[in-house]
Amino acid sequence: MATCIEIRHYTGDQAAELRPLLLDVYTEVYAAAAQSDPFASPERFADGLDNWSARPGWSCVVGYDGDQVVGYAYGAPLPEGARWWGGLLTDVPAGVTAETGIRTYALSELMVRTPWRKTGTARRLHSALLSPRPEERATLLVDQTHPKVHALYESWGWQTLGDLRPRIPDAPLFHAMLLPLPQASDY
């Protein structure tokens, strides 16, 4: 599919009006997983979306092909003393997980609807979300049962920090990954 994707930027002030759109895309993209995995249920996602979009500094990008939503990405800065690293199972130097409130941007979600996959859309959404960020680095979690997703992020420059299991009931085991942001490197 040839694509001419327009990417629009949103902030926490627009989260309430954006919420139905984000939920609709999630429900479509994760329909199969939600049938067998309670962690992937739309209700569970809605709770997480509400939590993330209420955080200071939350930002979101949504891609449009004409009037069709193709996908989105969102996240927020980790606050000082963030619990994000609390489930880290890999030993790392203490300074690596020290959060100041302005050090690390957590990419919480990146998803693309099926017709626009393998078109470069995910990379464009990823770059549009992260390129304006002032933080020195970004982090994300990749479910360890998705090695292709993990490999895709590695191809974009992400490095695996270690294994992480969030302190959330029935959460899967994740790879915690880090990416230096443009302000700190050449990206």
GROMACS .gro file of N, CA, C and O in nm, residues 20-111:
model
  368
   20PRO      N    1  -1.123   0.775   2.268
   20PRO     CA    2  -1.200   0.677   2.190
   20PRO      C    3  -1.126   0.626   2.067
   20PRO      O    4  -1.130   0.507   2.037
   21LEU      N    5  -1.056   0.714   1.998
   21LEU     CA    6  -0.979   0.674   1.880
   21LEU      C    7  -0.869   0.576   1.919
   21LEU      O    8  -0.852   0.471   1.854
   22LEU      N    9  -0.795   0.606   2.025
   22LEU     CA   10  -0.686   0.518   2.068
   22LEU      C   11  -0.740   0.381   2.110
   22LEU      O   12  -0.680   0.278   2.078
   23LEU      N   13  -0.852   0.381   2.179
   23LEU     CA   14  -0.913   0.254   2.221
   23LEU      C   15  -0.961   0.173   2.101
   23LEU      O   16  -0.945   0.050   2.097
   24ASP      N   17  -1.020   0.239   2.002
   24ASP     CA   18  -1.068   0.168   1.883
   24ASP      C   19  -0.952   0.100   1.809
   24ASP      O   20  -0.963  -0.016   1.768
   25VAL      N   21  -0.843   0.172   1.791
   25VAL     CA   22  -0.728   0.114   1.721
   25VAL      C   23  -0.671  -0.002   1.803
   25VAL      O   24  -0.642  -0.109   1.748
   26TYR      N   25  -0.656   0.017   1.932
   26TYR     CA   26  -0.604  -0.092   2.017
   26TYR      C   27  -0.693  -0.216   2.004
   26TYR      O   28  -0.643  -0.327   1.986
   27THR      N   29  -0.824  -0.197   2.015
   27THR     CA   30  -0.917  -0.310   2.010
   27THR      C   31  -0.905  -0.386   1.879
   27THR      O   32  -0.909  -0.509   1.877
   28GLU      N   33  -0.884  -0.314   1.770
   28GLU     CA   34  -0.865  -0.378   1.639
   28GLU      C   35  -0.731  -0.452   1.633
   28GLU      O   36  -0.725  -0.569   1.595
   29VAL      N   37  -0.623  -0.384   1.671
   29VAL     CA   38  -0.489  -0.441   1.657
   29VAL      C   39  -0.470  -0.562   1.748
   29VAL      O   40  -0.405  -0.659   1.710
   30TYR      N   41  -0.529  -0.559   1.869
   30TYR     CA   42  -0.508  -0.666   1.966
   30TYR      C   43  -0.629  -0.759   1.981
   30TYR      O   44  -0.639  -0.830   2.081
   31ALA      N   45  -0.717  -0.762   1.883
   31ALA     CA   46  -0.838  -0.845   1.892
   31ALA      C   47  -0.805  -0.992   1.916
   31ALA      O   48  -0.864  -1.056   2.004
   32ALA      N   49  -0.713  -1.048   1.841
   32ALA     CA   50  -0.679  -1.190   1.857
   32ALA      C   51  -0.615  -1.216   1.993
   32ALA      O   52  -0.652  -1.312   2.063
   33ALA      N   53  -0.520  -1.133   2.033
   33ALA     CA   54  -0.451  -1.154   2.161
   33ALA      C   55  -0.547  -1.142   2.279
   33ALA      O   56  -0.538  -1.217   2.376
   34ALA      N   57  -0.643  -1.051   2.269
   34ALA     CA   58  -0.737  -1.028   2.379
   34ALA      C   59  -0.830  -1.147   2.403
   34ALA      O   60  -0.881  -1.166   2.513
   35GLN      N   61  -0.848  -1.232   2.302
   35GLN     CA   62  -0.934  -1.349   2.317
   35GLN      C   63  -0.876  -1.451   2.413
   35GLN      O   64  -0.950  -1.524   2.479
   36SER      N   65  -0.744  -1.458   2.424
   36SER     CA   66  -0.683  -1.560   2.508
   36SER      C   67  -0.595  -1.505   2.620
   36SER      O   68  -0.551  -1.581   2.706
   37ASP      N   69  -0.568  -1.375   2.619
   37ASP     CA   70  -0.477  -1.317   2.717
   37ASP      C   71  -0.544  -1.202   2.790
   37ASP      O   72  -0.562  -1.094   2.732
   38PRO      N   73  -0.578  -1.220   2.917
   38PRO     CA   74  -0.643  -1.111   2.992
   38PRO      C   75  -0.558  -0.985   2.999
   38PRO      O   76  -0.611  -0.874   3.009
   39PHE      N   77  -0.426  -0.999   2.992
   39PHE     CA   78  -0.337  -0.883   2.995
   39PHE      C   79  -0.359  -0.793   2.873
   39PHE      O   80  -0.330  -0.674   2.877
   40ALA      N   81  -0.409  -0.850   2.763
   40ALA     CA   82  -0.430  -0.776   2.638
   40ALA      C   83  -0.574  -0.726   2.622
   40ALA      O   84  -0.608  -0.673   2.517
   41SER      N   85  -0.656  -0.738   2.723
   41SER     CA   86  -0.796  -0.697   2.709
   41SER      C   87  -0.808  -0.547   2.687
   41SER      O   88  -0.728  -0.468   2.739
   42PRO      N   89  -0.908  -0.504   2.611
   42PRO     CA   90  -0.930  -0.360   2.591
   42PRO      C   91  -0.954  -0.286   2.723
   42PRO      O   92  -0.912  -0.171   2.738
   43GLU      N   93  -1.019  -0.350   2.818
   43GLU     CA   94  -1.044  -0.286   2.948
   43GLU      C   95  -0.912  -0.259   3.021
   43GLU      O   96  -0.892  -0.153   3.080
   44ARG      N   97  -0.824  -0.355   3.016
   44ARG     CA   98  -0.693  -0.340   3.079
   44ARG      C   99  -0.614  -0.230   3.011
   44ARG      O  100  -0.549  -0.148   3.074
   45PHE      N  101  -0.621  -0.228   2.877
   45PHE     CA  102  -0.553  -0.122   2.802
   45PHE      C  103  -0.611   0.014   2.837
   45PHE      O  104  -0.536   0.111   2.854
   46ALA      N  105  -0.743   0.024   2.847
   46ALA     CA  106  -0.807   0.152   2.879
   46ALA      C  107  -0.758   0.205   3.013
   46ALA      O  108  -0.730   0.325   3.027
   47ASP      N  109  -0.744   0.117   3.111
   47ASP     CA  110  -0.691   0.159   3.241
   47ASP      C  111  -0.549   0.214   3.227
   47ASP      O  112  -0.513   0.316   3.284
   48GLY      N  113  -0.467   0.142   3.151
   48GLY     CA  114  -0.330   0.186   3.129
   48GLY      C  115  -0.323   0.318   3.053
   48GLY      O  116  -0.244   0.407   3.086
   49LEU      N  117  -0.408   0.332   2.952
   49LEU     CA  118  -0.413   0.456   2.875
   49LEU      C  119  -0.450   0.574   2.965
   49LEU      O  120  -0.387   0.680   2.960
   50ASP      N  121  -0.549   0.554   3.050
   50ASP     CA  122  -0.589   0.661   3.142
   50ASP      C  123  -0.476   0.699   3.237
   50ASP      O  124  -0.453   0.817   3.265
   51ASN      N  125  -0.404   0.598   3.285
   51ASN     CA  126  -0.290   0.624   3.373
   51ASN      C  127  -0.181   0.703   3.300
   51ASN      O  128  -0.130   0.802   3.350
   52TRP      N  129  -0.146   0.657   3.181
   52TRP     CA  130  -0.038   0.723   3.106
   52TRP      C  131  -0.077   0.864   3.064
   52TRP      O  132   0.003   0.957   3.076
   53SER      N  133  -0.198   0.881   3.012
   53SER     CA  134  -0.236   1.012   2.959
   53SER      C  135  -0.254   1.117   3.067
   53SER      O  136  -0.256   1.237   3.038
   54ALA      N  137  -0.265   1.074   3.192
   54ALA     CA  138  -0.276   1.169   3.304
   54ALA      C  139  -0.139   1.214   3.355
   54ALA      O  140  -0.131   1.306   3.436
   55ARG      N  141  -0.033   1.154   3.306
   55ARG     CA  142   0.102   1.188   3.354
   55ARG      C  143   0.149   1.321   3.295
   55ARG      O  144   0.125   1.349   3.177
   56PRO      N  145   0.221   1.398   3.374
   56PRO     CA  146   0.280   1.523   3.321
   56PRO      C  147   0.372   1.491   3.203
   56PRO      O  148   0.450   1.396   3.208
   57GLY      N  149   0.360   1.568   3.097
   57GLY     CA  150   0.447   1.550   2.981
   57GLY      C  151   0.401   1.445   2.882
   57GLY      O  152   0.470   1.419   2.783
   58TRP      N  153   0.282   1.383   2.904
   58TRP     CA  154   0.233   1.282   2.810
   58TRP      C  155   0.224   1.344   2.671
   58TRP      O  156   0.179   1.458   2.654
   59SER      N  157   0.269   1.268   2.573
   59SER     CA  158   0.257   1.312   2.434
   59SER      C  159   0.219   1.193   2.348
   59SER      O  160   0.245   1.077   2.384
   60CYS      N  161   0.157   1.224   2.236
   60CYS     CA  162   0.106   1.121   2.146
   60CYS      C  163   0.117   1.170   2.003
   60CYS      O  164   0.099   1.290   1.976
   61VAL      N  165   0.148   1.080   1.913
   61VAL     CA  166   0.141   1.109   1.770
   61VAL      C  167   0.046   1.008   1.707
   61VAL      O  168   0.044   0.891   1.745
   62VAL      N  169  -0.035   1.057   1.615
   62VAL     CA  170  -0.131   0.972   1.543
   62VAL      C  171  -0.107   0.993   1.395
   62VAL      O  172  -0.096   1.106   1.348
   63GLY      N  173  -0.098   0.882   1.321
   63GLY     CA  174  -0.081   0.887   1.177
   63GLY      C  175  -0.215   0.874   1.107
   63GLY      O  176  -0.299   0.793   1.147
   64TYR      N  177  -0.232   0.954   1.003
   64TYR     CA  178  -0.355   0.952   0.923
   64TYR      C  179  -0.320   0.935   0.776
   64TYR      O  180  -0.228   0.998   0.726
   65ASP      N  181  -0.395   0.850   0.709
   65ASP     CA  182  -0.389   0.834   0.564
   65ASP      C  183  -0.525   0.884   0.514
   65ASP      O  184  -0.623   0.811   0.521
   66GLY      N  185  -0.530   1.008   0.475
   66GLY     CA  186  -0.659   1.071   0.447
   66GLY      C  187  -0.735   1.083   0.578
   66GLY      O  188  -0.683   1.137   0.675
   67ASP      N  189  -0.854   1.024   0.582
   67ASP     CA  190  -0.932   1.027   0.707
   67ASP      C  191  -0.919   0.898   0.788
   67ASP      O  192  -0.985   0.882   0.890
   68GLN      N  193  -0.832   0.808   0.744
   68GLN     CA  194  -0.811   0.681   0.813
   68GLN      C  195  -0.696   0.690   0.913
   68GLN      O  196  -0.585   0.733   0.877
   69VAL      N  197  -0.721   0.648   1.036
   69VAL     CA  198  -0.614   0.640   1.135
   69VAL      C  199  -0.531   0.516   1.103
   69VAL      O  200  -0.587   0.407   1.087
   70VAL      N  201  -0.399   0.533   1.093
   70VAL     CA  202  -0.313   0.420   1.058
   70VAL      C  203  -0.242   0.362   1.179
   70VAL      O  204  -0.202   0.247   1.179
   71GLY      N  205  -0.225   0.444   1.283
   71GLY     CA  206  -0.158   0.397   1.403
   71GLY      C  207  -0.120   0.514   1.491
   71GLY      O  208  -0.147   0.630   1.458
   72TYR      N  209  -0.054   0.481   1.601
   72TYR     CA  210  -0.012   0.587   1.694
   72TYR      C  211   0.098   0.538   1.785
   72TYR      O  212   0.128   0.419   1.793
   73ALA      N  213   0.156   0.636   1.855
   73ALA     CA  214   0.257   0.608   1.957
   73ALA      C  215   0.239   0.712   2.066
   73ALA      O  216   0.203   0.827   2.039
   74TYR      N  217   0.262   0.669   2.191
   74TYR     CA  218   0.256   0.766   2.301
   74TYR      C  219   0.345   0.723   2.416
   74TYR      O  220   0.387   0.608   2.425
   75GLY      N  221   0.367   0.819   2.506
   75GLY     CA  222   0.446   0.793   2.624
   75GLY      C  223   0.454   0.917   2.709
   75GLY      O  224   0.386   1.017   2.683
   76ALA      N  225   0.540   0.912   2.811
   76ALA     CA  226   0.558   1.024   2.903
   76ALA      C  227   0.694   1.012   2.971
   76ALA      O  228   0.750   0.902   2.981
   77PRO      N  229   0.745   1.124   3.022
   77PRO     CA  230   0.870   1.117   3.097
   77PRO      C  231   0.852   1.037   3.226
   77PRO      O  232   0.744   1.041   3.288
   78LEU      N  233   0.956   0.965   3.264
   78LEU     CA  234   0.953   0.896   3.393
   78LEU      C  235   0.976   0.997   3.504
   78LEU      O  236   1.070   1.078   3.495
   79PRO      N  237   0.894   0.995   3.608
   79PRO     CA  238   0.913   1.091   3.718
   79PRO      C  239   1.032   1.053   3.804
   79PRO      O  240   1.082   0.940   3.799
   80GLU      N  241   1.075   1.147   3.885
   80GLU     CA  242   1.182   1.119   3.980
   80GLU      C  243   1.139   1.003   4.068
   80GLU      O  244   1.025   0.996   4.114
   81GLY      N  245   1.230   0.907   4.089
   81GLY     CA  246   1.199   0.789   4.171
   81GLY      C  247   1.098   0.695   4.107
   81GLY      O  248   1.029   0.620   4.177
   82ALA      N  249   1.086   0.695   3.975
   82ALA     CA  250   0.987   0.613   3.904
   82ALA      C  251   0.995   0.466   3.943
   82ALA      O  252   1.103   0.411   3.965
   83ARG      N  253   0.878   0.402   3.947
   83ARG     CA  254   0.871   0.258   3.975
   83ARG      C  255   0.898   0.174   3.851
   83ARG      O  256   0.899   0.052   3.857
   84TRP      N  257   0.918   0.237   3.738
   84TRP     CA  258   0.940   0.170   3.610
   84TRP      C  259   1.043   0.058   3.621
   84TRP      O  260   1.027  -0.050   3.566
   85TRP      N  261   1.152   0.084   3.690
   85TRP     CA  262   1.262  -0.011   3.699
   85TRP      C  263   1.245  -0.111   3.813
   85TRP      O  264   1.329  -0.198   3.831
   86GLY      N  265   1.137  -0.103   3.890
   86GLY     CA  266   1.117  -0.188   4.007
   86GLY      C  267   1.114  -0.337   3.978
   86GLY      O  268   1.150  -0.418   4.062
   87GLY      N  269   1.074  -0.374   3.859
   87GLY     CA  270   1.068  -0.516   3.824
   87GLY      C  271   1.189  -0.565   3.746
   87GLY      O  272   1.188  -0.675   3.691
   88LEU      N  273   1.294  -0.484   3.740
   88LEU     CA  274   1.414  -0.522   3.665
   88LEU      C  275   1.479  -0.644   3.731
   88LEU      O  276   1.509  -0.643   3.850
   89LEU      N  277   1.500  -0.748   3.653
   89LEU     CA  278   1.556  -0.874   3.703
   89LEU      C  279   1.706  -0.886   3.673
   89LEU      O  280   1.769  -0.981   3.719
   90THR      N  281   1.759  -0.793   3.597
   90THR     CA  282   1.899  -0.794   3.557
   90THR      C  283   1.974  -0.692   3.641
   90THR      O  284   1.926  -0.581   3.660
   91ASP      N  285   2.090  -0.733   3.692
   91ASP     CA  286   2.173  -0.638   3.768
   91ASP      C  287   2.235  -0.536   3.672
   91ASP      O  288   2.295  -0.574   3.572
   92VAL      N  289   2.217  -0.409   3.706
   92VAL     CA  290   2.277  -0.300   3.629
   92VAL      C  291   2.336  -0.200   3.728
   92VAL      O  292   2.293  -0.195   3.844
   93PRO      N  293   2.432  -0.120   3.688
   93PRO     CA  294   2.484  -0.017   3.779
   93PRO      C  295   2.370   0.073   3.827
   93PRO      O  296   2.280   0.109   3.750
   94ALA      N  297   2.374   0.110   3.954
   94ALA     CA  298   2.265   0.187   4.016
   94ALA      C  299   2.230   0.313   3.939
   94ALA      O  300   2.113   0.349   3.927
   95GLY      N  301   2.328   0.382   3.886
   95GLY     CA  302   2.302   0.507   3.815
   95GLY      C  303   2.217   0.491   3.691
   95GLY      O  304   2.152   0.585   3.646
   96VAL      N  305   2.215   0.371   3.633
   96VAL     CA  306   2.141   0.349   3.510
   96VAL      C  307   1.991   0.367   3.532
   96VAL      O  308   1.919   0.415   3.445
   97THR      N  309   1.943   0.330   3.649
   97THR     CA  310   1.799   0.336   3.675
   97THR      C  311   1.758   0.457   3.759
   97THR      O  312   1.642   0.469   3.797
   98ALA      N  313   1.850   0.546   3.787
   98ALA     CA  314   1.818   0.667   3.864
   98ALA      C  315   1.742   0.764   3.774
   98ALA      O  316   1.790   0.800   3.667
   99GLU      N  317   1.624   0.803   3.819
   99GLU     CA  318   1.541   0.895   3.741
   99GLU      C  319   1.531   1.030   3.809
   99GLU      O  320   1.514   1.039   3.929
  100THR      N  321   1.539   1.134   3.727
  100THR     CA  322   1.537   1.271   3.778
  100THR      C  323   1.406   1.344   3.746
  100THR      O  324   1.386   1.455   3.791
  101GLY      N  325   1.323   1.283   3.664
  101GLY     CA  326   1.202   1.349   3.617
  101GLY      C  327   1.221   1.412   3.480
  101GLY      O  328   1.123   1.445   3.413
  102ILE      N  329   1.346   1.427   3.438
  102ILE     CA  330   1.374   1.484   3.306
  102ILE      C  331   1.477   1.402   3.227
  102ILE      O  332   1.518   1.441   3.119
  103ARG      N  333   1.513   1.288   3.279
  103ARG     CA  334   1.618   1.206   3.216
  103ARG      C  335   1.565   1.112   3.108
  103ARG      O  336   1.629   1.095   3.003
  104THR      N  337   1.451   1.047   3.135
  104THR     CA  338   1.407   0.936   3.051
  104THR      C  339   1.261   0.952   3.007
  104THR      O  340   1.173   0.978   3.089
  105TYR      N  341   1.237   0.934   2.878
  105TYR     CA  342   1.102   0.932   2.823
  105TYR      C  343   1.064   0.786   2.801
  105TYR      O  344   1.138   0.712   2.737
  106ALA      N  345   0.951   0.744   2.855
  106ALA     CA  346   0.905   0.605   2.838
  106ALA      C  347   0.806   0.597   2.723
  106ALA      O  348   0.699   0.658   2.729
  107LEU      N  349   0.843   0.525   2.619
  107LEU     CA  350   0.753   0.500   2.507
  107LEU      C  351   0.662   0.385   2.551
  107LEU      O  352   0.708   0.272   2.565
  108SER      N  353   0.537   0.415   2.576
  108SER     CA  354   0.445   0.315   2.629
  108SER      C  355   0.381   0.231   2.520
  108SER      O  356   0.370   0.110   2.535
  109GLU      N  357   0.338   0.293   2.413
  109GLU     CA  358   0.267   0.220   2.307
  109GLU      C  359   0.309   0.269   2.170
  109GLU      O  360   0.327   0.389   2.148
  110LEU      N  361   0.321   0.175   2.078
  110LEU     CA  362   0.341   0.202   1.936
  110LEU      C  363   0.267   0.093   1.862
  110LEU      O  364   0.298  -0.026   1.879
  111MET      N  365   0.166   0.132   1.786
  111MET     CA  366   0.092   0.030   1.711
  111MET      C  367   0.047   0.085   1.576
  111MET      O  368   0.020   0.204   1.563
   0.00000   0.00000   0.00000
